[in-house]
Each structure stands twice: as structure tokens, then as C-alpha cells.
PDB file of C-alpha atoms in Angstrom:
ATOM      1  CA  UNK A   1       0.000   0.000   0.000  1.00  0.00           C
ATOM      2  CA  UNK A   2       1.414   3.329  -1.012  1.00  0.00           C
ATOM      3  CA  UNK A   3       0.870   6.236   1.300  1.00  0.00           C
ATOM      4  CA  UNK A   4       1.625   9.910   1.353  1.00  0.00           C
ATOM      5  CA  UNK A   5       1.902  11.555   4.751  1.00  0.00           C
ATOM      6  CA  UNK A   6       0.274  13.045   6.657  1.00  0.00           C
ATOM      7  CA  UNK A   7      -2.505  10.648   7.496  1.00  0.00           C
ATOM      8  CA  UNK A   8      -5.725  12.338   8.610  1.00  0.00           C
ATOM      9  CA  UNK A   9      -7.484  10.209  11.210  1.00  0.00           C
ATOM     10  CA  UNK A  10     -11.190  10.841  11.799  1.00  0.00           C
ATOM     11  CA  UNK A  11     -12.082   9.632  15.304  1.00  0.00           C
ATOM     12  CA  UNK A  12     -15.103   9.789  17.590  1.00  0.00           C
ATOM     13  CA  UNK A  13     -14.007  11.876  20.562  1.00  0.00           C
ATOM     14  CA  UNK A  14     -17.195  10.963  22.455  1.00  0.00           C
ATOM     15  CA  UNK A  15     -16.046   7.341  22.672  1.00  0.00           C
ATOM     16  CA  UNK A  16     -13.984   6.881  25.864  1.00  0.00           C
ATOM     17  CA  UNK A  17     -11.849   4.051  24.443  1.00  0.00           C
ATOM     18  CA  UNK A  18     -11.302   5.885  21.154  1.00  0.00           C
ATOM     19  CA  UNK A  19     -10.318   9.053  23.029  1.00  0.00           C
ATOM     20  CA  UNK A  20      -7.764   7.087  25.069  1.00  0.00           C
ATOM     21  CA  UNK A  21      -6.177   5.644  21.940  1.00  0.00           C
ATOM     22  CA  UNK A  22      -6.077   9.067  20.276  1.00  0.00           C
ATOM     23  CA  UNK A  23      -4.467  10.597  23.374  1.00  0.00           C
ATOM     24  CA  UNK A  24      -1.797   7.890  23.120  1.00  0.00           C
ATOM     25  CA  UNK A  25      -1.283   8.621  19.400  1.00  0.00           C
ATOM     26  CA  UNK A  26      -1.242  12.390  19.992  1.00  0.00           C
ATOM     27  CA  UNK A  27       1.626  12.066  22.505  1.00  0.00           C
ATOM     28  CA  UNK A  28       3.727  10.126  19.996  1.00  0.00           C
ATOM     29  CA  UNK A  29       2.942  11.735  16.648  1.00  0.00           C
ATOM     30  CA  UNK A  30       3.747  14.891  14.742  1.00  0.00           C
ATOM     31  CA  UNK A  31       1.499  16.882  12.422  1.00  0.00           C
ATOM     32  CA  UNK A  32       3.843  15.967   9.572  1.00  0.00           C
ATOM     33  CA  UNK A  33       2.697  12.331   9.895  1.00  0.00           C
ATOM     34  CA  UNK A  34      -0.676  12.324  11.677  1.00  0.00           C
ATOM     35  CA  UNK A  35      -3.534  14.829  11.861  1.00  0.00           C
ATOM     36  CA  UNK A  36      -6.336  13.991  14.284  1.00  0.00           C
ATOM     37  CA  UNK A  37      -9.900  15.167  13.552  1.00  0.00           C
ATOM     38  CA  UNK A  38     -12.672  14.662  16.118  1.00  0.00           C
ATOM     39  CA  UNK A  39     -15.906  13.858  14.290  1.00  0.00           C
ATOM     40  CA  UNK A  40     -17.780  14.669  17.511  1.00  0.00           C
ATOM     41  CA  UNK A  41     -16.581  18.283  17.398  1.00  0.00           C
ATOM     42  CA  UNK A  42     -19.161  21.021  16.914  1.00  0.00           C
ATOM     43  CA  UNK A  43     -17.261  22.424  13.924  1.00  0.00           C
ATOM     44  CA  UNK A  44     -16.942  19.102  12.052  1.00  0.00           C
ATOM     45  CA  UNK A  45     -19.095  18.646   8.934  1.00  0.00           C
ATOM     46  CA  UNK A  46     -18.960  15.120   7.442  1.00  0.00           C
ATOM     47  CA  UNK A  47     -20.619  16.343   4.240  1.00  0.00           C
ATOM     48  CA  UNK A  48     -17.326  17.991   3.285  1.00  0.00           C
ATOM     49  CA  UNK A  49     -15.913  14.458   3.017  1.00  0.00           C
ATOM     50  CA  UNK A  50     -18.914  13.122   1.120  1.00  0.00           C
ATOM     51  CA  UNK A  51     -19.792  10.885   4.063  1.00  0.00           C
ATOM     52  CA  UNK A  52     -22.429  10.787   6.763  1.00  0.00           C
ATOM     53  CA  UNK A  53     -21.697  10.888  10.478  1.00  0.00           C
ATOM     54  CA  UNK A  54     -23.171   7.385  10.706  1.00  0.00           C
ATOM     55  CA  UNK A  55     -20.664   6.111   8.149  1.00  0.00           C
ATOM     56  CA  UNK A  56     -17.803   7.704  10.059  1.00  0.00           C
ATOM     57  CA  UNK A  57     -19.003   6.245  13.359  1.00  0.00           C
ATOM     58  CA  UNK A  58     -19.406   2.755  11.892  1.00  0.00           C
ATOM     59  CA  UNK A  59     -15.629   2.235  11.868  1.00  0.00           C
ATOM     60  CA  UNK A  60     -12.405   4.207  11.984  1.00  0.00           C
ATOM     61  CA  UNK A  61     -11.635   6.225   8.831  1.00  0.00           C
ATOM     62  CA  UNK A  62      -8.354   7.780   7.730  1.00  0.00           C
ATOM     63  CA  UNK A  63      -7.184   9.514   4.573  1.00  0.00           C
ATOM     64  CA  UNK A  64      -3.662   9.991   3.291  1.00  0.00           C
ATOM     65  CA  UNK A  65      -2.523  13.263   1.720  1.00  0.00           C
ATOM     66  CA  UNK A  66      -2.930  11.672  -1.730  1.00  0.00           C
ATOM     67  CA  UNK A  67      -6.665  11.083  -0.943  1.00  0.00           C
ATOM     68  CA  UNK A  68      -6.240   7.334  -0.431  1.00  0.00           C
ATOM     69  CA  UNK A  69      -8.692   6.156   2.251  1.00  0.00           C
ATOM     70  CA  UNK A  70      -8.152   3.348   4.757  1.00  0.00           C
ATOM     71  CA  UNK A  71     -10.777   2.124   7.202  1.00  0.00           C
ATOM     72  CA  UNK A  72     -11.151  -0.212  10.143  1.00  0.00           C
ATOM     73  CA  UNK A  73      -8.084  -2.254  11.001  1.00  0.00           C
ATOM     74  CA  UNK A  74      -6.081  -0.595   8.250  1.00  0.00           C
ATOM     75  CA  UNK A  75      -6.841   2.869   9.655  1.00  0.00           C
ATOM     76  CA  UNK A  76      -5.683   1.665  13.059  1.00  0.00           C
ATOM     77  CA  UNK A  77      -2.529   0.092  11.639  1.00  0.00           C
ATOM     78  CA  UNK A  78      -1.532   3.168   9.608  1.00  0.00           C
ATOM     79  CA  UNK A  79      -2.313   5.622  12.408  1.00  0.00           C
ATOM     80  CA  UNK A  80      -0.059   3.675  14.753  1.00  0.00           C
ATOM     81  CA  UNK A  81       2.647   3.586  12.081  1.00  0.00           C
ATOM     82  CA  UNK A  82       2.277   7.358  11.633  1.00  0.00           C
ATOM     83  CA  UNK A  83       2.789   7.782  15.384  1.00  0.00           C
ATOM     84  CA  UNK A  84       5.942   5.673  15.287  1.00  0.00           C
ATOM     85  CA  UNK A  85       4.527   2.731  17.225  1.00  0.00           C
ATOM     86  CA  UNK A  86       3.775   0.482  14.276  1.00  0.00           C
ATOM     87  CA  UNK A  87       5.637  -2.430  15.831  1.00  0.00           C
ATOM     88  CA  UNK A  88       2.873  -2.715  18.454  1.00  0.00           C
ATOM     89  CA  UNK A  89       0.249  -2.828  15.707  1.00  0.00           C
ATOM     90  CA  UNK A  90       2.224  -5.135  13.397  1.00  0.00           C
ATOM     91  CA  UNK A  91      -0.044  -8.140  14.128  1.00  0.00           C
ATOM     92  CA  UNK A  92      -2.860  -6.228  12.418  1.00  0.00           C
ATOM     93  CA  UNK A  93      -1.053  -6.799   9.123  1.00  0.00           C
ATOM     94  CA  UNK A  94      -0.376 -10.520   9.614  1.00  0.00           C
ATOM     95  CA  UNK A  95      -2.491 -12.400   7.056  1.00  0.00           C
ATOM     96  CA  UNK A  96      -3.255 -15.443   9.244  1.00  0.00           C
ATOM     97  CA  UNK A  97      -4.654 -13.202  11.989  1.00  0.00           C
ATOM     98  CA  UNK A  98      -6.626 -10.796   9.764  1.00  0.00           C
ATOM     99  CA  UNK A  99      -9.937 -12.738   9.692  1.00  0.00           C
ATOM    100  CA  UNK A 100     -10.031 -13.073  13.473  1.00  0.00           C
ATOM    101  CA  UNK A 101      -8.915  -9.486  14.081  1.00  0.00           C
ATOM    102  CA  UNK A 102     -11.425  -8.199  11.525  1.00  0.00           C
ATOM    103  CA  UNK A 103     -14.211 -10.052  13.328  1.00  0.00           C
ATOM    104  CA  UNK A 104     -13.132  -8.677  16.714  1.00  0.00           C
ATOM    105  CA  UNK A 105     -12.859  -5.156  15.271  1.00  0.00           C
ATOM    106  CA  UNK A 106     -16.366  -5.319  13.746  1.00  0.00           C
ATOM    107  CA  UNK A 107     -17.705  -6.581  17.072  1.00  0.00           C
ATOM    108  CA  UNK A 108     -16.012  -3.676  18.875  1.00  0.00           C
ATOM    109  CA  UNK A 109     -17.555  -1.218  16.393  1.00  0.00           C
ATOM    110  CA  UNK A 110     -21.006  -2.609  17.140  1.00  0.00           C
ATOM    111  CA  UNK A 111     -20.523  -2.514  20.911  1.00  0.00           C
ATOM    112  CA  UNK A 112     -18.526   0.697  21.378  1.00  0.00           C
ATOM    113  CA  UNK A 113     -21.534   3.031  21.419  1.00  0.00           C
ATOM    114  CA  UNK A 114     -22.753   1.149  24.485  1.00  0.00           C
ATOM    115  CA  UNK A 115     -19.509   2.027  26.263  1.00  0.00           C
ATOM    116  CA  UNK A 116     -20.396   5.708  26.714  1.00  0.00           C
ATOM    117  CA  UNK A 117     -20.783   5.053  30.451  1.00  0.00           C
ATOM    118  CA  UNK A 118     -17.028   4.522  30.808  1.00  0.00           C
ATOM    119  CA  UNK A 119     -15.074   7.439  32.280  1.00  0.00           C
ATOM    120  CA  UNK A 120     -13.787   9.716  29.564  1.00  0.00           C
ATOM    121  CA  UNK A 121     -10.048  10.580  29.621  1.00  0.00           C
ATOM    122  CA  UNK A 122     -10.927  14.274  29.526  1.00  0.00           C
ATOM    123  CA  UNK A 123     -12.071  13.974  33.120  1.00  0.00           C
ATOM    124  CA  UNK A 124     -15.643  12.793  32.910  1.00  0.00           C
ATOM    125  CA  UNK A 125     -18.242  11.302  30.697  1.00  0.00           C
ATOM    126  CA  UNK A 126     -19.755  12.577  27.485  1.00  0.00           C
ATOM    127  CA  UNK A 127     -23.237  11.553  26.610  1.00  0.00           C
ATOM    128  CA  UNK A 128     -25.611  12.053  23.728  1.00  0.00           C
ATOM    129  CA  UNK A 129     -29.267  11.552  23.189  1.00  0.00           C
ATOM    130  CA  UNK A 130     -31.677  12.545  20.472  1.00  0.00           C
ATOM    131  CA  UNK A 131     -32.846  15.561  22.471  1.00  0.00           C
ATOM    132  CA  UNK A 132     -29.614  16.796  24.000  1.00  0.00           C
ATOM    133  CA  UNK A 133     -25.880  16.657  23.937  1.00  0.00           C
ATOM    134  CA  UNK A 134     -24.076  16.884  27.237  1.00  0.00           C
ATOM    135  CA  UNK A 135     -20.442  16.959  28.169  1.00  0.00           C
ATOM    136  CA  UNK A 136     -19.112  16.681  31.686  1.00  0.00           C
ATOM    137  CA  UNK A 137     -15.473  17.670  31.900  1.00  0.00           C
TER     138      UNK A 137
END
């Protein structure tokens, strides 16, 4: 896979586990390799990407500077490589493990919205409902 840095990673900042991973990546990356965009931010408009917020929340999305998109496990693998910790994510690229890891990743994507009760790394919980959006920090 050919890539052109930086990688733009679109993540759901309302997800406590996602926010923890992004905080880890943020500490180890540079803007020359990895740009982090919170799709939960008030100023984010998914229509500019030609996607819906539901599509972006269904799995991790990332785009290289040459407009090549990667999603799911590949977005995770390349974001960790961009942050210089690709060795830890190397098993994500091992062909024999890919079917199992893909299944586990899809399961996580289905269950992660139910994890909003977990403490958020920003000091509290974020919650959303159809009627309101609340953030405790």
C-alpha cells in the first residue's frame, strides 16, 4: 500500500476508548505524519468528506494526503505507524490473523456506542441523546 503523509485520522471523541487511543497517538505523533480530527466536534461537517456521520461512526476512517482512504483495522494500523509505534500494531497486518482481528474489530464497532458510560479521559463522561448533547469535563 502506497501512502503519502500526513494521514488524517477521523475519530469519535465521544467514545472513551477511542479518546484514550487518540491521546496515546497524539503524545507520539507529529502533524507531519498524523492529523487527528474529532468527528464529535461542533465544527466538524462530514458532508465535506462526502460521508455521513453514521458512516464515520461505523468504523475508523483515515485519509492519506494523496486522498487514499483506509478504514477499520487498516486505519488503526496506519495511524499507529504514523505515530511511530507500528511495531505494536504489526499483528494487524499478519495475514493469518486478519480474519479473526477483523471479526473482533467489527464486534467492537457494534458494541462501542454502548460504552459511553465509561469514564472519559478528559475527566468525565460525554453523553448524547436525540434531544440533548451533554459533556461533563
